[in-house]
Coordinates of C-alpha atoms in Angstrom, one line a residue:
X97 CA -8.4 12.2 22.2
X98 CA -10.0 8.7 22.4
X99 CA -8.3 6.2 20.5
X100 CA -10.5 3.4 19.1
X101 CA -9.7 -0.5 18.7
X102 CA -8.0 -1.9 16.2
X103 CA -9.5 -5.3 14.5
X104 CA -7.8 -7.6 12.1
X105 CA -10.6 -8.2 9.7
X106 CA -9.1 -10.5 6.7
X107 CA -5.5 -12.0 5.8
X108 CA -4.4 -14.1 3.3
X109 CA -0.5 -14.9 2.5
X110 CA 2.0 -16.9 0.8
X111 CA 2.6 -19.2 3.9
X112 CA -0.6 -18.4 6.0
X113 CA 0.8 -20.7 9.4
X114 CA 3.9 -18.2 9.4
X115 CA 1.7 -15.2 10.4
X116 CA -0.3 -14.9 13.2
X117 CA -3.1 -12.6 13.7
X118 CA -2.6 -9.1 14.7
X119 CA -4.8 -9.6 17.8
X120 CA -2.1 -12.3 18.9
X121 CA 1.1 -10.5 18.1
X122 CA 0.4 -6.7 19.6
X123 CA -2.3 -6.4 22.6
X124 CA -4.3 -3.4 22.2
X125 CA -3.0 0.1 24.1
X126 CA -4.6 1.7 26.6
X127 CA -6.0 5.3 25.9
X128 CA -2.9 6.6 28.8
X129 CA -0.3 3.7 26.1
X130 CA -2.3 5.5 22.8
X131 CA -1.8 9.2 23.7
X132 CA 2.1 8.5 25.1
X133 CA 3.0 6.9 21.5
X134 CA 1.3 9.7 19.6
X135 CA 3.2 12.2 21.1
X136 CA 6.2 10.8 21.2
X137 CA 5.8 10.7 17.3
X138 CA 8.2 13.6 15.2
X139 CA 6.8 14.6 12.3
X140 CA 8.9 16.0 9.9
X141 CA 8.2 18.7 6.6
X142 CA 9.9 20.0 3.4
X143 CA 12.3 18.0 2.2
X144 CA 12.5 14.1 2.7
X145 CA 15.3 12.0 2.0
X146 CA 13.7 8.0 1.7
X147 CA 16.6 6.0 2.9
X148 CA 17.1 2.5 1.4
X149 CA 14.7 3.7 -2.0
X150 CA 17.2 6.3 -3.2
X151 CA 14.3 8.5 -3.5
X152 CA 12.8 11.9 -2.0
X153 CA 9.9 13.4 -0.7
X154 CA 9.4 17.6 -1.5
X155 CA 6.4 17.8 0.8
X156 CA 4.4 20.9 1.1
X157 CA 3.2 22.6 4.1
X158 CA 0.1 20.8 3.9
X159 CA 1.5 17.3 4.6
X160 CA 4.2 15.8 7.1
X161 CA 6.4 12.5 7.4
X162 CA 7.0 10.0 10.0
X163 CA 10.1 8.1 9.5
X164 CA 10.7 4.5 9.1
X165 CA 10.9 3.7 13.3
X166 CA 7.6 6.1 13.7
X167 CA 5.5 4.4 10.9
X168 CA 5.8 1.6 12.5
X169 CA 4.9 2.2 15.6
X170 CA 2.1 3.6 13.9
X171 CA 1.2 0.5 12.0
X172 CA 2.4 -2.4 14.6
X173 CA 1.1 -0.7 17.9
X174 CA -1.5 1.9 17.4
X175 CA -3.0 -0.2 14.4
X176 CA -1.6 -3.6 15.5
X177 CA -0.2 -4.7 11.8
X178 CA 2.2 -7.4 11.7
X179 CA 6.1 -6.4 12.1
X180 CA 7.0 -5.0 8.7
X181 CA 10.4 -4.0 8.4
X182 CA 10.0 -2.9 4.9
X183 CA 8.2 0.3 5.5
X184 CA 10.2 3.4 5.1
X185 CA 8.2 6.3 6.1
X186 CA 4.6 7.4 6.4
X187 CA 3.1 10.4 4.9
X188 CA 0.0 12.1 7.0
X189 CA -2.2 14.9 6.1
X190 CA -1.7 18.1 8.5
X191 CA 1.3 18.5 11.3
X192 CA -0.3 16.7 14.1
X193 CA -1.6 12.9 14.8
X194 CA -5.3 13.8 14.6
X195 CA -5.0 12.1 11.0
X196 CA -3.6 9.1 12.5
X197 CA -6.9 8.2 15.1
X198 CA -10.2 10.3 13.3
X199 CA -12.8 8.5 11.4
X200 CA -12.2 10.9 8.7
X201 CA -7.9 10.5 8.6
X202 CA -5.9 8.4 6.8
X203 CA -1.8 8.0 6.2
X204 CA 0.4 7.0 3.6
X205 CA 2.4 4.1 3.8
X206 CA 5.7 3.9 1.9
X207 CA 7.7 0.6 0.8
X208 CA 10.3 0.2 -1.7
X209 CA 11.0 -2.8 -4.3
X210 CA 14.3 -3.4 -5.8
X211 CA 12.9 -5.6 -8.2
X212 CA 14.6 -3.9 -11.3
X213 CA 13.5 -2.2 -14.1
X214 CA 9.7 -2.4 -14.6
X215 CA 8.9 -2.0 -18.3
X216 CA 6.4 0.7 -19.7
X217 CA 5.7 -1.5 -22.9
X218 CA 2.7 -2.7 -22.5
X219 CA 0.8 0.5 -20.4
X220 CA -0.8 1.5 -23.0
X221 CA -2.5 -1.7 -24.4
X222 CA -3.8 -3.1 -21.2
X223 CA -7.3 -3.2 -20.9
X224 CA -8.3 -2.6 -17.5
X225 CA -11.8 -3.7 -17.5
X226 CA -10.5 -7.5 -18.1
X227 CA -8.0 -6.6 -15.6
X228 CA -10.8 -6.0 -13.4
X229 CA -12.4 -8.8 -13.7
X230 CA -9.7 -11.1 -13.3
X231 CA -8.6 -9.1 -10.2
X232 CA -12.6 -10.1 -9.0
X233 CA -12.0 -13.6 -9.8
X234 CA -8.7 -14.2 -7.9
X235 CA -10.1 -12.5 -4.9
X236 CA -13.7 -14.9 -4.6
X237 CA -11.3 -17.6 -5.0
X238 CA -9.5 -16.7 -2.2
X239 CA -12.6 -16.5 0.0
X240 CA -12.8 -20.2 0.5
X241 CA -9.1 -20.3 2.1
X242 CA -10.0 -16.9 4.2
X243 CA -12.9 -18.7 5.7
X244 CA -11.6 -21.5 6.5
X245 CA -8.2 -19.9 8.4
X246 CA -10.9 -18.3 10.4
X247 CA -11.0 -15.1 8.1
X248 CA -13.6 -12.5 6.9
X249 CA -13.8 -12.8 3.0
X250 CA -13.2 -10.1 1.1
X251 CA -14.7 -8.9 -2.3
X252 CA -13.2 -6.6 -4.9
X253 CA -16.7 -4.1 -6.2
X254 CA -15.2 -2.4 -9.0
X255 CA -12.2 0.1 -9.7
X256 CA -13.1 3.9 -6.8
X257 CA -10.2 5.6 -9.9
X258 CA -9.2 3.9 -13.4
X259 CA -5.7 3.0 -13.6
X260 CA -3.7 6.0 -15.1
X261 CA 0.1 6.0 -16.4
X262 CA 1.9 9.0 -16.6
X263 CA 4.7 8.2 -18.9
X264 CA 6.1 11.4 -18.8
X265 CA 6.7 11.1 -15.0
X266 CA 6.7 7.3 -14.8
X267 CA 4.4 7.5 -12.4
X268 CA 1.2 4.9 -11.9
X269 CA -1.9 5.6 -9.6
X270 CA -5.3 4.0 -9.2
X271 CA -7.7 3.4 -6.3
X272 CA -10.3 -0.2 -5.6
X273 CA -13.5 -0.3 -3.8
X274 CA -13.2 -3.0 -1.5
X275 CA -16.2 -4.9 0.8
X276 CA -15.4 -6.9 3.5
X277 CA -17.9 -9.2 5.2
X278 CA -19.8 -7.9 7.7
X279 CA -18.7 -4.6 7.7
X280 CA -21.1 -1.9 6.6
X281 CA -19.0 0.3 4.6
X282 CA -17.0 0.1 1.7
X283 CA -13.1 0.4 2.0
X284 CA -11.3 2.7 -0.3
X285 CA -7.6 1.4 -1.2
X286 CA -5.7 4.3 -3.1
X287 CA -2.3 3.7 -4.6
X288 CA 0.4 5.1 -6.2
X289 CA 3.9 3.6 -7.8
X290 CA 7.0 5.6 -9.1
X291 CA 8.8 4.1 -11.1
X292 CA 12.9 4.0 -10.4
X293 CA 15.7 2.6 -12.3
X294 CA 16.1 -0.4 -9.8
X295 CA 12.8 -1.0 -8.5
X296 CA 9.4 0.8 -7.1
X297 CA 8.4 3.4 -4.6
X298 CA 5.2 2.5 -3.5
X299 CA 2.4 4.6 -1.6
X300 CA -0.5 3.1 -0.2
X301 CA -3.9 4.7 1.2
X302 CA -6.3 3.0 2.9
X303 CA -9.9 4.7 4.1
X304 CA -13.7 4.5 3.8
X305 CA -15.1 4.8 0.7
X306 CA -16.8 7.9 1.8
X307 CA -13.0 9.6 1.9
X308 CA -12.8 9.3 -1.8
X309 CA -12.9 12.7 -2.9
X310 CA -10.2 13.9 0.3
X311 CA -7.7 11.4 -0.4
X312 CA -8.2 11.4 -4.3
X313 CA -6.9 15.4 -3.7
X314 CA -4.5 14.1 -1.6
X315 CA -2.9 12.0 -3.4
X316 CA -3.5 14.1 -6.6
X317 CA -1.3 16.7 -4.1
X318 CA 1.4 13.7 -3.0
X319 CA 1.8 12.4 -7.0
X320 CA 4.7 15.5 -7.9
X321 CA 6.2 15.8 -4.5
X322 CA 8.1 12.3 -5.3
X323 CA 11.5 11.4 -7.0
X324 CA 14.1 9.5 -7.6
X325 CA 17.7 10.9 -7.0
X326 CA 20.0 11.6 -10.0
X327 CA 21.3 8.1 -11.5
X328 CA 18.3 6.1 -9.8
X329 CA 15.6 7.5 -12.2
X330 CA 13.8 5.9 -14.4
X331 CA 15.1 7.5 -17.8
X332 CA 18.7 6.2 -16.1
X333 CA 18.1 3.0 -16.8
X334 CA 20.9 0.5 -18.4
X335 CA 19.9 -2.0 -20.5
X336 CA 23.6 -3.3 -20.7
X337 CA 24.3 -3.9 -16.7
X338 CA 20.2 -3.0 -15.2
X339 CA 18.2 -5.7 -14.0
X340 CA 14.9 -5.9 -15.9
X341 CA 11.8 -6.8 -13.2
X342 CA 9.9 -10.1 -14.4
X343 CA 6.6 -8.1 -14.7
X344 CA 5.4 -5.0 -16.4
X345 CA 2.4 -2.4 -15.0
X346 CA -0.8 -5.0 -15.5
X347 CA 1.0 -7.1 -13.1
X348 CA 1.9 -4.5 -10.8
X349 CA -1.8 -3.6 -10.5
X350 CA -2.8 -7.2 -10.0
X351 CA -0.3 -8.5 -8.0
X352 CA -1.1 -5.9 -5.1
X353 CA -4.2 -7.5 -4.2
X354 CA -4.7 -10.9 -4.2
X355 CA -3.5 -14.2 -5.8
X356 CA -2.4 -16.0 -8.8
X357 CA -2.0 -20.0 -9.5
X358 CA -4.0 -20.7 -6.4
X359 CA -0.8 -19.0 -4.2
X360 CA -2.0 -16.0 -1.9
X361 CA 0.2 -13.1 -1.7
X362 CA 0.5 -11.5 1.6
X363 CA -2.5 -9.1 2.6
X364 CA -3.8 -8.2 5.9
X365 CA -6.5 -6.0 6.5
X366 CA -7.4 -4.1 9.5
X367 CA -10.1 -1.7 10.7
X368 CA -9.9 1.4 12.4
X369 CA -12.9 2.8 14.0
X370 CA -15.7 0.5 12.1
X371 CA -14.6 2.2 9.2
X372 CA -11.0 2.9 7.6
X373 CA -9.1 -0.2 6.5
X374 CA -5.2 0.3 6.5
X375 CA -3.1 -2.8 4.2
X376 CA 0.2 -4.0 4.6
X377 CA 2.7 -6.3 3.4
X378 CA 3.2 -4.7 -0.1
X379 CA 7.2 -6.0 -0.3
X380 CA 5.1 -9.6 0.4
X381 CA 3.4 -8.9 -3.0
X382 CA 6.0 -7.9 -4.9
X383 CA 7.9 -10.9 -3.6
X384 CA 5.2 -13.3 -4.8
X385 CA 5.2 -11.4 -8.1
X386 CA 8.6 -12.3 -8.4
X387 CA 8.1 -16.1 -8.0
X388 CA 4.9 -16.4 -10.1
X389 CA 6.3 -14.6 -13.5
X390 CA 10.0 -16.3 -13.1
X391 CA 7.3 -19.7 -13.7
X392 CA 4.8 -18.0 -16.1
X393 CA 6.2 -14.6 -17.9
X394 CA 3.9 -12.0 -18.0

């Protein structure tokens, strides 16, 4: 199985001399270094207890986890991200790591943010074609910065899937069309968030835009197979003694991207076989959310 080179393609964060690129921190492997770290990977099924996100996973036959320590060697040394000790878990397609090095794979990455109760109020007001645009606007203005730390810019084409809120299930998914400069295809970022009493579970998909219809079913497939345990759900929230987040949904959506008030939240991009783009640092977002709407409420 030939495992093809990872490049970092675009970053932008909070504190952009803290992070190094990804070419600096982990060396490429070796095809022998590649093939040893993808089987030594465990992929588990069925049931799924998410440590530290008082959550689970009910997978189905047709999907399989990697744990916290896994995912990351995954993300840091087969795809050279950044250390992230935030990830919990990965979810791939199939039993086997072909999903995790084919042009036509992809993987789910899984994060959790305590940042309290994230209201519902406003879901069904927000219009998501101003969202859009605003979204568009605060990633060109980031493009200056990106070039000049030595960066690809990066520009948001349009929404690959609406925003949709289940209310029912708490549950929030949409997927962006992404273009990065001087690469030939467009990347596909697919995302859902569950929403918890305490916080988020989020899971993020990264691929070509010409996976959209595989990982749309995908992730259709992964939207039921997650909850929260007993007491940690949404519908067990206490407004008497339960933290309430500092942002509702339009600022969830937003703030996964790109940047408000001229600050950059933390977003690295890298390419996998001149075609499927994989993001990280979504804690790094929430954790600029948190900052920005404690100054300006949403």
């Amino acid at each position: 199985m030939m495992f093809r080179r990872i490049a970092i393609i675009a970053m932008a964060c909070l504190s952009l001399s803290a992070w190094l690129p990804a070419q600096a921190a982990n060396p490429p492997l070796s095809a022998d270094q590649a093939r040893t770290l993808l089987h030594s990977l465990h992929f588990r099924q069925g049931h799924i207890d998410v440590p530290g996100a008082h959550a689970s996973l009910e997978l189905t036959p047709a999907f399989s986890y990697l744990d916290a320590a896994d995912a990351r060697k995954v993300l840091e040394q087969l795809w050279r991200n950044p250390p992230d000790t935030g990830v919990l878990g990965m979810i791939v397609p199939g039993n086997d790591a072909r999903s995790l090095v084919a042009d036509d794979g992809y993987a789910v990455v899984i994060t959790y943010a305590d940042d309290g109760y994230v209201s519902d109020k406003d879901a069904a007001d927000i219009d998501y074609g101003a969202l859009l645009q605003n979204m568009q606007k605060a990633t060109r203005d980031a493009n200056d910065e990106r070039r000049k730390q030595g960066y690809r810019t990066m520009q948001l084409v349009g929404w690959a899937e609406s925003p949709h809120y289940d209310r029912s299930q708490h549950k929030l998914y949409w997927a962006k069309d992404l273009r990065v400069e001087g690469i030939s295809s467009d990347a596909l970022n697919y995302d859902i968030r569950a929403l918890g009493r305490h916080g988020y579970l989020s899971l993020n998909a990264v691929a070509g835009m010409g996976q959209l219809a595989s990982v749309k079913a995908g992730m259709q497939e992964i939207l039921p197979m997650v909850e929260f345990d007993q007491g940690a759900r949404y519908a067990d929230f206490d407004a008497s003694t339960d933290r309430v987040a500092a942002y509702g949904i339009s600022a969830l959506i937003a703030g996964t991207l790109a940047a408000k008030a001229g600050l950059f939240a933390k977003l690295f991009a890298m390419l996998l076989a001149a075609k499927k783009l994989v993001l990280a640092g979504v804690a790094a977002a929430a954790a600029f959310l948190r900052k920005l709407f404690k100054r300006k409420p949403a």
